[in-house]
XYZ file of N, CA and C in Angstrom:
837
model
N -30.003 -7.612 -20.961
C -30.764 -6.394 -21.385
C -32.167 -6.321 -20.955
N -32.697 -5.250 -20.414
C -34.027 -5.028 -20.021
C -34.593 -3.767 -20.532
N -35.883 -3.689 -20.579
C -36.451 -2.363 -21.013
C -36.815 -1.645 -19.640
N -36.310 -0.475 -19.445
C -36.601 0.357 -18.294
C -37.365 1.610 -18.654
N -37.442 2.092 -19.908
C -38.099 3.343 -20.279
C -38.799 2.898 -21.598
N -40.240 2.934 -21.625
C -40.893 2.691 -22.870
C -41.651 4.015 -23.208
N -41.575 4.237 -24.627
C -42.283 5.455 -25.145
C -43.438 4.950 -26.014
N -44.621 5.543 -25.915
C -45.656 5.152 -26.842
C -46.243 6.472 -27.324
N -46.447 6.294 -28.656
C -47.211 7.548 -29.265
C -48.689 7.484 -29.188
N -49.271 8.380 -28.664
C -50.745 8.501 -28.454
C -51.307 9.623 -29.379
N -52.500 9.416 -29.867
C -53.132 10.374 -30.598
C -54.655 10.031 -30.616
N -55.432 10.703 -31.646
C -56.740 10.565 -31.638
C -57.333 9.350 -32.511
N -56.499 8.498 -33.014
C -56.873 7.439 -33.917
C -57.557 6.364 -33.054
N -58.253 5.436 -33.850
C -58.877 4.415 -33.149
C -58.175 3.370 -32.504
N -56.785 3.291 -33.069
C -55.830 2.165 -32.509
C -55.029 2.652 -31.494
N -55.095 3.970 -31.140
C -54.267 4.466 -29.978
C -54.428 3.701 -28.734
N -55.504 3.395 -28.316
C -55.784 2.604 -26.995
C -55.139 1.181 -27.255
N -55.182 0.761 -28.307
C -54.507 -0.672 -28.468
C -53.102 -0.590 -28.270
N -52.537 0.405 -28.854
C -50.917 0.646 -28.658
C -50.717 0.830 -27.137
N -51.505 1.695 -26.508
C -51.358 1.922 -25.127
C -51.370 0.617 -24.256
N -52.300 -0.175 -24.732
C -52.610 -1.581 -23.952
C -51.459 -2.342 -24.119
N -50.866 -2.568 -25.214
C -49.624 -3.379 -25.405
C -48.440 -2.759 -24.704
N -48.282 -1.429 -24.754
C -47.182 -0.604 -24.057
C -47.265 -1.052 -22.637
N -48.429 -0.915 -22.030
C -48.631 -1.042 -20.766
C -48.396 -2.415 -20.207
N -48.778 -3.397 -21.011
C -48.522 -4.861 -20.674
C -46.935 -5.019 -20.622
N -46.118 -4.479 -21.617
C -44.879 -4.727 -21.591
C -44.248 -3.947 -20.363
N -44.688 -2.681 -20.145
C -44.185 -1.971 -19.102
C -44.192 -2.691 -17.658
N -45.406 -3.310 -17.539
C -45.720 -4.120 -16.246
C -44.691 -5.264 -16.272
N -44.672 -5.976 -17.302
C -43.763 -7.332 -17.345
C -42.255 -6.925 -17.041
N -41.943 -5.837 -17.610
C -40.483 -5.360 -17.432
C -40.288 -4.623 -16.202
N -41.289 -4.175 -15.373
C -41.192 -3.133 -14.377
C -40.555 -1.916 -14.978
N -41.083 -1.522 -16.021
C -40.487 -0.279 -16.764
C -41.278 0.943 -16.512
N -40.770 2.068 -16.742
C -41.410 3.439 -16.832
C -42.018 3.556 -18.204
N -43.329 4.033 -18.150
C -44.038 4.218 -19.436
C -44.381 5.593 -19.533
N -44.011 6.141 -20.880
C -44.340 7.594 -21.205
C -45.281 7.496 -22.386
N -46.295 8.358 -22.247
C -47.203 8.610 -23.454
C -47.053 9.877 -23.948
N -46.794 9.971 -25.244
C -46.586 11.371 -25.765
C -47.526 11.581 -26.898
N -48.154 12.707 -26.792
C -49.026 13.222 -27.932
C -48.305 14.512 -28.686
N -48.443 14.701 -29.960
C -47.788 15.802 -30.592
C -48.873 16.737 -31.148
N -48.578 18.044 -31.260
C -49.562 18.997 -31.830
C -49.588 18.947 -33.239
N -48.437 18.481 -33.993
C -48.434 18.474 -35.277
C -47.671 19.662 -36.016
N -47.321 20.548 -35.095
C -46.710 21.818 -35.690
C -45.184 21.632 -35.380
N -44.268 21.857 -36.251
C -42.849 21.597 -36.067
C -42.296 22.509 -35.136
N -41.598 22.024 -34.170
C -40.873 22.883 -33.066
C -39.999 23.976 -33.720
N -39.615 23.780 -34.974
C -38.632 24.598 -35.591
C -39.380 26.010 -35.943
N -40.620 25.891 -36.021
C -41.444 27.132 -36.261
C -41.542 27.838 -35.023
N -41.704 27.182 -33.880
C -41.887 27.940 -32.771
C -40.458 28.598 -32.389
N -39.409 27.675 -32.701
C -37.925 28.217 -32.449
C -37.606 29.458 -33.257
N -38.044 29.408 -34.322
C -37.706 30.545 -35.411
C -38.649 31.774 -35.055
N -39.624 31.693 -34.389
C -40.622 32.799 -34.145
C -41.361 33.159 -35.377
N -41.674 32.074 -36.043
C -42.440 32.284 -37.218
C -44.117 32.361 -36.919
N -44.298 31.940 -35.693
C -45.815 31.973 -35.243
C -46.166 33.264 -34.781
N -47.144 33.969 -35.283
C -47.563 35.353 -34.883
C -48.716 35.089 -33.969
N -48.542 35.587 -32.598
C -49.662 35.518 -31.843
C -50.858 36.441 -32.174
N -50.593 37.468 -33.023
C -51.605 38.354 -33.344
C -52.568 37.900 -34.421
N -52.360 36.634 -34.956
C -53.259 36.021 -36.049
C -54.241 35.228 -35.471
N -55.484 35.635 -35.277
C -56.553 35.029 -34.295
C -56.954 33.529 -35.053
N -56.869 33.502 -36.492
C -57.134 32.311 -36.983
C -56.099 31.181 -36.757
N -54.743 31.616 -36.782
C -53.809 30.705 -36.382
C -53.829 30.284 -35.090
N -54.231 31.251 -34.234
C -54.167 30.914 -32.696
C -55.379 29.866 -32.558
N -56.553 30.110 -33.221
C -57.544 29.099 -33.054
C -57.117 27.716 -33.423
N -56.392 27.630 -34.600
C -56.077 26.243 -35.209
C -55.049 25.646 -34.225
N -54.110 26.395 -33.750
C -53.020 25.908 -32.808
C -53.742 25.406 -31.549
N -54.721 26.130 -31.050
C -55.438 25.719 -29.812
C -56.324 24.396 -30.092
N -56.708 24.278 -31.305
C -57.439 22.992 -31.684
C -56.384 21.832 -31.656
N -55.227 22.023 -32.215
C -54.373 20.984 -32.304
C -53.940 20.439 -30.895
N -53.696 21.543 -30.091
C -53.274 21.258 -28.762
C -54.375 20.497 -27.886
N -55.626 20.867 -28.125
C -56.699 20.165 -27.530
C -56.824 18.793 -27.719
N -56.541 18.620 -29.072
C -56.587 17.190 -29.563
C -55.359 16.374 -28.826
N -54.303 16.855 -28.750
C -53.235 16.217 -28.158
C -53.437 16.013 -26.746
N -53.854 16.916 -25.944
C -54.339 16.874 -24.556
C -55.421 15.790 -24.373
N -56.328 15.684 -25.273
C -57.329 14.653 -25.194
C -56.743 13.301 -25.195
N -55.820 13.123 -26.166
C -55.192 11.831 -26.252
C -54.295 11.481 -25.077
N -53.817 12.426 -24.529
C -53.036 12.270 -23.355
C -53.816 11.811 -22.179
N -54.965 12.507 -22.035
C -55.868 12.208 -20.932
C -56.448 10.806 -21.037
N -56.790 10.337 -22.401
C -56.972 8.969 -22.481
C -56.029 7.881 -22.101
N -54.700 8.243 -22.370
C -53.759 7.497 -22.156
C -53.593 7.203 -20.503
N -53.709 8.337 -19.791
C -53.682 8.484 -18.390
C -54.744 7.421 -17.760
N -55.939 7.637 -18.342
C -56.966 6.773 -17.823
C -56.776 5.143 -18.146
N -56.127 4.937 -19.256
C -56.003 3.590 -19.695
C -54.822 2.923 -18.782
N -53.754 3.654 -18.653
C -52.667 3.021 -17.895
C -53.111 2.846 -16.324
N -53.659 3.778 -15.895
C -54.153 3.705 -14.392
C -55.082 2.573 -14.270
N -55.941 2.239 -15.235
C -56.821 1.125 -15.170
C -56.075 -0.074 -15.297
N -55.075 -0.285 -16.106
C -54.298 -1.398 -16.365
C -53.350 -1.787 -15.015
N -52.871 -0.517 -14.481
C -52.146 -0.609 -13.274
C -50.645 -0.595 -13.583
N -50.287 0.305 -14.419
C -48.823 0.504 -14.602
C -48.275 1.448 -13.305
N -47.386 0.968 -12.682
C -46.768 1.591 -11.463
C -46.081 2.853 -11.736
N -45.449 2.978 -12.791
C -44.668 4.169 -13.147
C -45.006 4.710 -14.602
N -45.585 5.849 -14.615
C -45.922 6.412 -15.854
C -45.970 7.871 -15.888
N -45.780 8.456 -16.897
C -46.045 9.935 -17.161
C -46.560 10.060 -18.660
N -46.994 11.340 -18.753
C -47.554 11.798 -20.064
C -47.063 13.212 -20.449
N -47.031 13.549 -21.912
C -46.755 14.816 -22.128
C -47.334 15.155 -23.395
N -47.417 16.434 -23.844
C -47.777 16.881 -25.199
C -46.500 17.616 -25.574
N -46.123 17.341 -26.936
C -44.876 17.854 -27.591
C -45.483 18.929 -28.615
N -44.836 20.172 -28.670
C -45.207 20.949 -29.667
C -44.177 20.685 -30.941
N -44.710 19.639 -31.646
C -43.872 19.162 -32.791
C -44.722 18.309 -33.661
N -44.229 17.844 -34.838
C -44.974 16.891 -35.576
C -44.439 15.503 -35.085
N -45.095 14.432 -35.496
C -44.733 13.209 -34.854
C -43.440 12.715 -34.985
N -42.928 12.872 -36.240
C -41.451 12.316 -36.572
C -40.508 13.009 -35.560
N -40.579 14.397 -35.548
C -39.497 15.159 -34.766
C -39.754 14.875 -33.301
N -41.021 15.016 -32.790
C -41.308 14.866 -31.396
C -41.000 13.426 -30.882
N -41.643 12.423 -31.521
C -41.365 11.197 -31.063
C -39.924 10.655 -31.303
N -39.378 11.072 -32.500
C -38.005 10.546 -32.726
C -37.084 11.180 -31.799
N -37.272 12.349 -31.244
C -36.361 12.983 -30.358
C -36.323 12.297 -29.025
N -37.635 12.014 -28.407
C -37.836 11.469 -27.021
C -37.430 9.881 -27.126
N -37.461 9.390 -28.352
C -37.165 7.797 -28.520
C -35.642 7.543 -28.075
N -34.819 8.730 -28.295
C -33.501 8.432 -27.998
C -33.071 8.338 -26.423
N -34.204 8.654 -25.687
C -33.968 8.428 -24.206
C -34.932 7.220 -23.706
N -35.287 6.409 -24.705
C -36.106 5.306 -24.353
C -35.606 3.966 -24.900
N -35.966 2.714 -24.263
C -35.400 1.625 -24.661
C -36.178 0.872 -25.852
N -37.641 1.354 -25.846
C -38.435 0.644 -26.839
C -39.452 1.800 -27.227
N -39.826 1.870 -28.510
C -40.746 2.884 -28.998
C -41.957 2.054 -29.482
N -43.194 2.378 -29.195
C -44.433 1.746 -29.673
C -45.224 2.650 -30.509
N -45.381 2.539 -31.632
C -46.191 3.469 -32.608
C -47.129 2.644 -33.469
N -47.805 3.382 -34.407
C -48.795 2.646 -35.113
C -48.461 2.646 -36.528
N -49.056 1.695 -37.283
C -48.843 1.687 -38.782
C -49.621 2.838 -39.475
N -49.063 3.341 -40.493
C -49.748 4.387 -41.135
C -51.183 3.830 -41.819
N -52.237 4.407 -41.583
C -53.531 4.225 -42.071
C -53.969 5.294 -43.120
N -53.822 5.123 -44.369
C -54.172 6.100 -45.260
C -55.644 6.417 -45.249
N -56.404 5.621 -44.772
C -57.821 5.951 -44.699
C -58.243 6.788 -43.603
N -57.290 7.039 -42.595
C -57.508 7.766 -41.548
C -56.439 8.620 -41.215
N -56.237 9.739 -42.144
C -55.152 10.788 -42.175
C -55.301 11.568 -40.842
N -54.005 11.851 -40.280
C -54.070 12.794 -39.085
C -53.258 13.968 -39.328
N -53.678 15.172 -38.729
C -53.042 16.408 -38.894
C -51.799 16.501 -38.239
N -51.383 15.513 -37.404
C -50.190 15.649 -36.610
C -49.140 14.392 -36.969
N -49.542 13.682 -37.856
C -48.680 12.442 -38.242
C -48.554 12.370 -39.765
N -47.267 12.488 -40.233
C -47.210 12.407 -41.752
C -47.114 10.999 -42.107
N -47.394 10.668 -43.313
C -47.488 9.356 -43.761
C -46.309 8.330 -43.647
N -45.023 8.975 -43.681
C -43.799 8.256 -43.607
C -43.430 8.090 -42.130
N -44.386 8.360 -41.073
C -43.868 8.366 -39.727
C -43.159 6.957 -39.355
N -43.871 5.863 -39.651
C -43.107 4.644 -39.134
C -41.705 4.513 -39.718
N -41.607 4.787 -41.120
C -40.281 4.676 -41.705
C -39.207 5.461 -41.044
N -39.822 6.892 -40.742
C -38.899 7.764 -40.091
C -38.340 7.521 -38.777
N -39.225 6.821 -37.949
C -38.862 6.517 -36.606
C -37.924 5.291 -36.659
N -38.145 4.390 -37.591
C -37.269 3.159 -37.634
C -35.876 3.589 -38.133
N -35.751 4.406 -39.083
C -34.520 4.942 -39.624
C -33.739 5.967 -38.848
N -34.477 6.825 -37.978
C -33.818 7.964 -37.422
C -33.793 7.843 -35.870
N -34.525 7.038 -35.305
C -34.474 7.088 -33.788
C -33.421 6.431 -33.108
N -32.744 5.447 -33.772
C -31.637 4.680 -33.158
C -32.180 3.674 -32.081
N -33.637 3.433 -32.096
C -34.036 2.662 -31.179
C -34.888 1.577 -31.616
N -35.204 0.512 -31.073
C -36.196 -0.646 -31.593
C -37.580 -0.063 -31.714
N -38.271 -0.433 -32.649
C -39.638 0.225 -32.720
C -40.652 -0.973 -32.882
N -41.680 -0.922 -32.180
C -42.708 -1.882 -32.170
C -43.935 -1.225 -32.827
N -44.292 -1.798 -34.033
C -45.352 -1.140 -34.779
C -46.567 -1.955 -34.811
N -47.743 -1.262 -34.348
C -49.068 -1.947 -34.219
C -49.916 -1.755 -35.464
N -50.339 -2.849 -36.071
C -51.087 -2.597 -37.377
C -52.480 -1.839 -37.058
N -53.045 -1.169 -38.183
C -54.105 -0.441 -38.041
C -55.422 -1.292 -38.090
N -55.234 -2.421 -38.554
C -56.360 -3.250 -38.618
C -55.943 -4.780 -38.029
N -57.162 -5.480 -37.616
C -56.770 -6.819 -37.016
C -57.163 -6.774 -35.526
N -57.332 -8.088 -35.032
C -57.453 -8.158 -33.630
C -56.301 -9.039 -33.004
N -55.795 -8.577 -31.954
C -54.627 -9.179 -31.379
C -54.824 -9.232 -29.958
N -54.876 -10.626 -29.335
C -55.075 -10.679 -27.901
C -53.842 -10.902 -27.227
N -52.803 -11.293 -27.839
C -51.435 -11.382 -27.164
C -50.429 -10.671 -28.073
N -49.216 -10.446 -27.591
C -48.107 -10.055 -28.299
C -46.921 -10.782 -27.645
N -45.991 -11.178 -28.528
C -44.683 -11.588 -28.245
C -44.846 -12.887 -27.437
N -45.852 -13.685 -27.488
C -45.944 -14.986 -26.994
C -45.533 -15.980 -27.974
N -45.774 -15.824 -29.251
C -45.356 -16.764 -30.413
C -44.688 -15.877 -31.506
N -43.646 -15.212 -31.217
C -42.874 -14.329 -32.239
C -42.246 -15.131 -33.348
N -42.207 -14.465 -34.442
C -41.589 -15.132 -35.720
C -40.336 -14.116 -36.046
N -39.139 -14.624 -36.037
C -37.952 -13.918 -36.520
C -37.709 -14.162 -38.041
N -37.563 -13.094 -38.654
C -37.196 -13.164 -40.006
C -35.694 -13.032 -40.053
N -34.903 -14.083 -40.256
C -33.416 -14.053 -40.094
C -32.626 -14.120 -41.321
N -31.818 -13.205 -41.709
C -30.966 -13.167 -42.898
C -29.524 -12.896 -42.589
N -29.174 -12.967 -41.269
C -27.808 -12.812 -40.794
C -27.307 -11.421 -41.019
N -27.905 -10.580 -41.267
C -27.494 -9.125 -41.622
C -27.385 -8.442 -40.422
N -26.655 -7.234 -40.443
C -26.467 -6.379 -39.330
C -27.765 -5.975 -38.690
N -28.712 -5.604 -39.607
C -30.034 -5.167 -39.145
C -30.857 -6.199 -38.394
N -30.803 -7.539 -38.999
C -31.586 -8.540 -38.244
C -30.980 -8.858 -37.089
N -29.619 -8.883 -36.940
C -28.982 -9.108 -35.689
C -29.304 -8.101 -34.575
N -29.290 -6.854 -35.031
C -29.695 -5.777 -34.179
C -31.091 -6.013 -33.684
N -31.985 -6.350 -34.502
C -33.472 -6.576 -34.187
C -33.599 -7.798 -33.006
N -32.819 -8.741 -33.399
C -32.999 -10.019 -32.449
C -32.442 -9.705 -31.050
N -31.249 -8.875 -31.017
C -30.666 -8.454 -29.871
C -31.787 -7.540 -28.970
N -32.182 -6.586 -29.780
C -33.084 -5.476 -29.158
C -34.385 -6.300 -28.597
N -34.742 -7.173 -29.218
C -36.041 -7.899 -28.766
C -35.833 -9.000 -27.742
N -34.686 -9.199 -27.333
C -34.326 -10.302 -26.340
C -35.353 -10.304 -25.057
N -35.601 -9.086 -24.501
C -36.500 -9.128 -23.187
C -37.821 -9.766 -23.595
N -38.285 -9.414 -24.819
C -39.628 -10.055 -25.153
C -39.288 -11.619 -25.594
N -38.380 -11.897 -26.258
C -38.181 -13.206 -26.690
C -37.979 -14.383 -25.484
N -37.283 -13.814 -24.466
C -37.150 -14.695 -23.297
C -38.456 -15.018 -22.631
N -39.447 -14.185 -22.803
C -40.705 -14.536 -22.210
C -41.678 -15.245 -22.983
N -41.299 -15.542 -24.275
C -42.183 -16.077 -25.363
C -42.347 -17.628 -24.935
N -43.466 -18.182 -25.391
C -43.715 -19.510 -25.226
C -42.821 -20.360 -26.216
N -42.734 -20.008 -27.444
C -41.788 -20.454 -28.559
C -41.636 -19.395 -29.513
N -40.212 -19.277 -29.937
C -39.852 -18.402 -31.041
C -39.465 -19.235 -32.260
N -40.131 -18.700 -33.261
C -39.935 -19.322 -34.547
C -38.899 -18.464 -35.246
N -37.860 -19.057 -35.934
C -36.794 -18.432 -36.689
C -36.970 -18.950 -38.085
N -37.325 -17.970 -39.003
C -37.520 -18.394 -40.567
C -36.451 -17.794 -41.298
N -35.849 -18.577 -42.201
C -34.700 -18.179 -42.964
C -35.237 -18.573 -44.376
N -35.214 -17.472 -45.350
C -35.763 -17.660 -46.696
C -34.439 -17.537 -47.642
N -34.456 -18.532 -48.588
C -33.516 -18.572 -49.575
C -32.074 -18.495 -49.000
N -31.680 -19.234 -48.211
C -30.324 -19.161 -47.503
C -29.178 -19.349 -48.541
N -29.373 -20.097 -49.697
C -28.330 -20.355 -50.631
C -27.881 -18.970 -51.284
N -28.833 -18.017 -51.267
C -28.435 -16.679 -51.847
C -27.258 -15.954 -51.233
N -27.109 -16.236 -49.959
C -25.971 -15.631 -49.133
C -25.523 -16.809 -48.343
N -24.822 -17.887 -48.856
C -24.202 -18.904 -48.157
C -23.141 -18.612 -47.160
N -22.460 -17.500 -47.296
C -21.351 -17.265 -46.479
C -21.867 -16.644 -45.099
N -23.036 -16.097 -45.125
C -23.651 -15.502 -43.886
C -24.324 -16.665 -43.033
N -24.833 -17.703 -43.638
C -25.509 -18.691 -42.908
C -24.642 -19.983 -42.523
N -23.587 -20.190 -43.151
C -22.763 -21.409 -42.749
C -23.300 -22.663 -43.437
N -22.860 -23.738 -42.874
C -23.219 -24.979 -43.469
C -24.699 -25.497 -43.031
N -25.045 -25.045 -41.906
C -26.429 -25.495 -41.424
C -27.114 -24.242 -41.084
N -27.936 -23.612 -42.067
C -28.597 -22.182 -41.782
C -29.508 -22.323 -40.633
N -29.387 -21.314 -39.660
C -30.174 -21.163 -38.567
C -29.479 -21.769 -37.338
N -28.453 -22.585 -37.480
C -27.921 -23.282 -36.308
C -27.258 -22.256 -35.301
N -26.573 -21.405 -35.845
C -25.744 -20.382 -34.928
C -26.910 -19.501 -34.343
N -27.839 -18.847 -34.869
C -28.706 -18.039 -34.361
C -29.636 -18.792 -33.267
N -29.859 -20.090 -33.496
C -30.782 -20.827 -32.570
C -29.820 -21.207 -31.350
N -28.595 -21.390 -31.451
C -27.672 -21.572 -30.406
C -27.495 -20.319 -29.624
N -27.377 -19.225 -30.186
C -27.237 -17.883 -29.474
C -28.607 -17.578 -28.694
N -29.671 -17.907 -29.355
C -30.923 -17.660 -28.501
C -31.157 -18.568 -27.363
N -30.681 -19.760 -27.651
C -30.867 -20.921 -26.669
C -30.147 -20.410 -25.519
N -28.835 -19.860 -25.614
C -27.980 -19.541 -24.491
C -28.637 -18.355 -23.640
N -29.617 -17.687 -24.331
C -30.432 -16.663 -23.482
C -31.682 -17.337 -22.844
N -31.805 -18.543 -23.017
C -32.841 -19.180 -22.354
C -34.250 -19.284 -23.246
N -34.031 -18.935 -24.559
C -35.234 -18.888 -25.353
C -35.424 -20.210 -25.990
N -36.652 -20.602 -26.063
C -37.226 -21.829 -26.680
C -37.413 -21.480 -28.148
N -36.569 -22.035 -29.028
C -36.504 -21.642 -30.375
C -36.778 -22.832 -31.369
N -37.380 -22.730 -32.349
C -37.556 -23.572 -33.526
C -37.244 -22.770 -34.907
N -36.527 -23.601 -35.658
C -35.943 -22.989 -37.035
C -36.477 -23.660 -38.142
N -36.884 -22.915 -39.044
C -37.298 -23.422 -40.387
C -36.700 -22.673 -41.429
N -36.391 -23.469 -42.658
C -35.759 -22.753 -43.885
C -36.807 -22.895 -44.975
N -36.952 -21.983 -45.807
C -37.930 -21.799 -46.758
C -37.214 -21.418 -48.064
N -37.687 -21.928 -49.095
C -37.204 -21.566 -50.555
C -38.513 -20.872 -51.135
N -38.307 -19.662 -51.597
C -39.439 -18.952 -52.222
C -39.038 -18.145 -53.450
N -39.812 -18.232 -54.512
C -39.611 -17.262 -55.685
C -40.422 -16.126 -55.707
N -41.166 -16.012 -54.776
C -42.141 -14.896 -54.598
C -41.530 -13.783 -53.711
N -42.124 -12.687 -53.510
C -41.717 -11.632 -52.696
C -41.521 -12.030 -51.205
N -40.403 -11.911 -50.705
C -40.117 -12.504 -49.288
C -41.013 -11.846 -48.214
N -41.323 -10.530 -48.487
C -42.189 -9.833 -47.414
C -43.719 -10.622 -47.359
N -44.204 -10.857 -48.631
C -45.425 -11.615 -48.650
C -45.288 -13.049 -48.014
N -44.157 -13.766 -48.382
C -43.927 -15.066 -47.918
C -43.812 -15.048 -46.459
N -43.214 -14.039 -45.832
C -43.151 -13.988 -44.306
C -44.507 -13.678 -43.746
N -45.360 -12.793 -44.252
C -46.578 -12.655 -43.752
C -47.473 -13.947 -43.801
N -47.235 -14.657 -44.942
C -48.037 -15.930 -45.055
C -47.567 -16.861 -43.983
N -46.293 -16.860 -43.797
C -45.813 -17.927 -42.715
C -46.313 -17.508 -41.396
N -46.242 -16.218 -41.216
C -46.833 -15.669 -39.859
C -48.221 -16.151 -39.580
N -49.091 -16.143 -40.497
C -50.414 -16.505 -40.587
C -50.457 -18.022 -40.194
N -49.717 -18.786 -41.076
C -49.699 -20.275 -40.736
C -49.282 -20.740 -39.411
N -48.300 -20.019 -38.823
C -47.755 -20.372 -37.622
C -48.474 -19.692 -36.389
N -49.547 -18.869 -36.707
C -50.445 -18.126 -35.701
C -49.404 -17.327 -34.958
N -48.346 -16.634 -35.611
C -47.481 -15.740 -34.859
C -48.172 -14.527 -34.410
N -47.831 -14.031 -33.246
C -48.377 -12.689 -32.891
C -47.318 -11.668 -32.957
N -46.276 -11.795 -33.389
C -45.350 -10.742 -33.568
C -44.111 -11.026 -34.555
N -43.875 -10.201 -35.534
C -42.820 -10.468 -36.274
C -41.399 -9.693 -35.931
N -40.334 -10.199 -35.837
C -39.044 -9.472 -35.422
C -38.234 -9.558 -36.804
N -37.749 -8.342 -37.099
C -37.131 -8.159 -38.353
C -36.172 -6.877 -38.296
N -35.163 -6.938 -39.330
C -34.360 -5.649 -39.428
C -35.112 -4.746 -40.386
N -34.877 -3.396 -40.251
C -35.373 -2.527 -41.110
C -34.385 -1.999 -42.026
N -34.560 -2.152 -43.440
C -33.499 -1.994 -44.442
C -33.837 -0.697 -45.057
N -32.824 0.034 -45.580
C -32.977 1.306 -46.360
C -32.090 2.389 -45.777
N -32.171 3.550 -46.360
C -31.573 4.599 -45.885
C -32.367 5.932 -45.917
N -32.062 6.939 -45.197
C -32.902 7.951 -44.953
C -32.390 9.371 -45.375
N -33.238 10.105 -45.817
C -32.985 11.598 -46.096
C -34.023 12.287 -45.241
N -33.885 13.613 -45.177
C -34.892 14.257 -44.466
C -36.176 14.215 -45.202
N -37.253 13.567 -44.593
C -38.373 13.402 -45.120
C -38.519 12.618 -46.425
N -37.566 11.783 -46.549
C -37.560 11.071 -47.836
C -37.021 9.643 -47.489
N -37.976 8.609 -47.341
C -37.641 7.481 -46.898
C -37.395 6.491 -48.040
N -36.384 5.867 -48.096
C -36.083 4.883 -49.295
C -35.900 3.503 -48.596
N -36.930 2.660 -48.568
C -36.858 1.414 -47.946
C -36.630 0.160 -48.837
N -36.112 -0.754 -48.185
C -35.840 -2.149 -49.019
C -37.193 -2.786 -49.293
N -37.142 -3.745 -50.314
C -38.384 -4.314 -50.733
C -39.155 -4.984 -49.600
N -38.474 -5.877 -48.770
C -39.105 -6.554 -47.743
C -39.692 -5.608 -46.601
N -38.899 -4.658 -46.295
C -39.345 -3.765 -45.307
C -40.404 -2.940 -45.668
N -40.450 -2.555 -46.929
C -41.617 -1.695 -47.562
C -42.840 -2.574 -47.550
N -42.895 -3.808 -48.063
C -44.022 -4.673 -47.996
C -44.545 -4.974 -46.633
N -43.708 -5.060 -45.625
C -44.220 -5.325 -44.288
C -44.885 -4.094 -43.689
N -44.166 -2.993 -43.910
C -44.711 -1.728 -43.198
C -46.062 -1.424 -43.967
N -46.268 -1.731 -45.234
C -47.599 -1.514 -45.928
C -48.709 -2.484 -45.555
N -48.256 -3.855 -45.369
C -49.271 -4.879 -45.399
C -49.097 -5.795 -44.141
N -48.609 -5.248 -43.012
C -48.390 -6.172 -41.843
C -49.941 -6.633 -41.360
N -49.745 -7.689 -40.880
C -51.179 -8.269 -40.306
C -51.013 -8.658 -38.872
N -49.817 -8.512 -38.279
C -49.472 -8.721 -36.943
C -48.444 -7.623 -36.468
N -48.432 -7.296 -35.184
C -47.446 -6.303 -34.696
C -45.911 -6.679 -35.261
N -45.147 -5.615 -35.634
C -43.866 -5.911 -36.080
C -42.745 -5.120 -35.243
N -41.766 -5.920 -34.744
C -40.668 -5.279 -34.061
C -39.542 -5.149 -34.917
N -39.024 -3.809 -35.013
C -38.220 -3.556 -36.092
C -36.941 -2.565 -35.609
N -35.705 -3.110 -36.023
C -34.592 -2.345 -35.649
C -33.802 -2.053 -36.902
N -33.136 -0.888 -36.936
C -32.279 -0.561 -38.214
C -30.762 -0.593 -37.529
């Protein structure tokens, strides 16, 4: 598996350039096409239903303002990727809110790069549940960049949170193009005795062998914790100096109502390194 089409969400936030930087680096390494998309923040269904009246001058001013913000974000994207030297790229503005616009384009991409929600920097085009919505509804792996912290590398020292579930299996498989290029991949298993049938006699042995067959240099560690596994995972990532966490995204979705599992919710709210997540 390789990534041939990457999609990155760009906007007016402070971390947008960092998302573009990481997306561009992955695109160069994979010889992939990179798409930078900004959204206006107005649902496409409003346009489709004809509920926007061109005769309302105040509405027209507001819509023009939103589009200008999106076009500025796209212009910044173009300058950044040209400076980095991405050979194949394009940009666009979608008349939609972020969940709908990025979620729809994600279905034609191999990997989606977005940002963690920063409640101290609200955006008129991005709803607070944007990361959850994309993970649960896009059908694609999602790389989420934290809104705080300094990161010089990504996927050189990834940490896999492995529980032998369908979701974590999907995440590991989706992340293989990055894992193959890593210096070393750490696989962490928390409380394996809680699901002994999933892990077998030697927890971690099977996933280590699977990754090794793909040429991945892997180390396995087993941890017993009575605290929240999400926080234990973040603590371990700090101790190992990991630059990315790979994990399954757990929960189920309704339209604009995300119900996430405990570990997923903790990581999305408190991530300290980029998180690669699949559902």
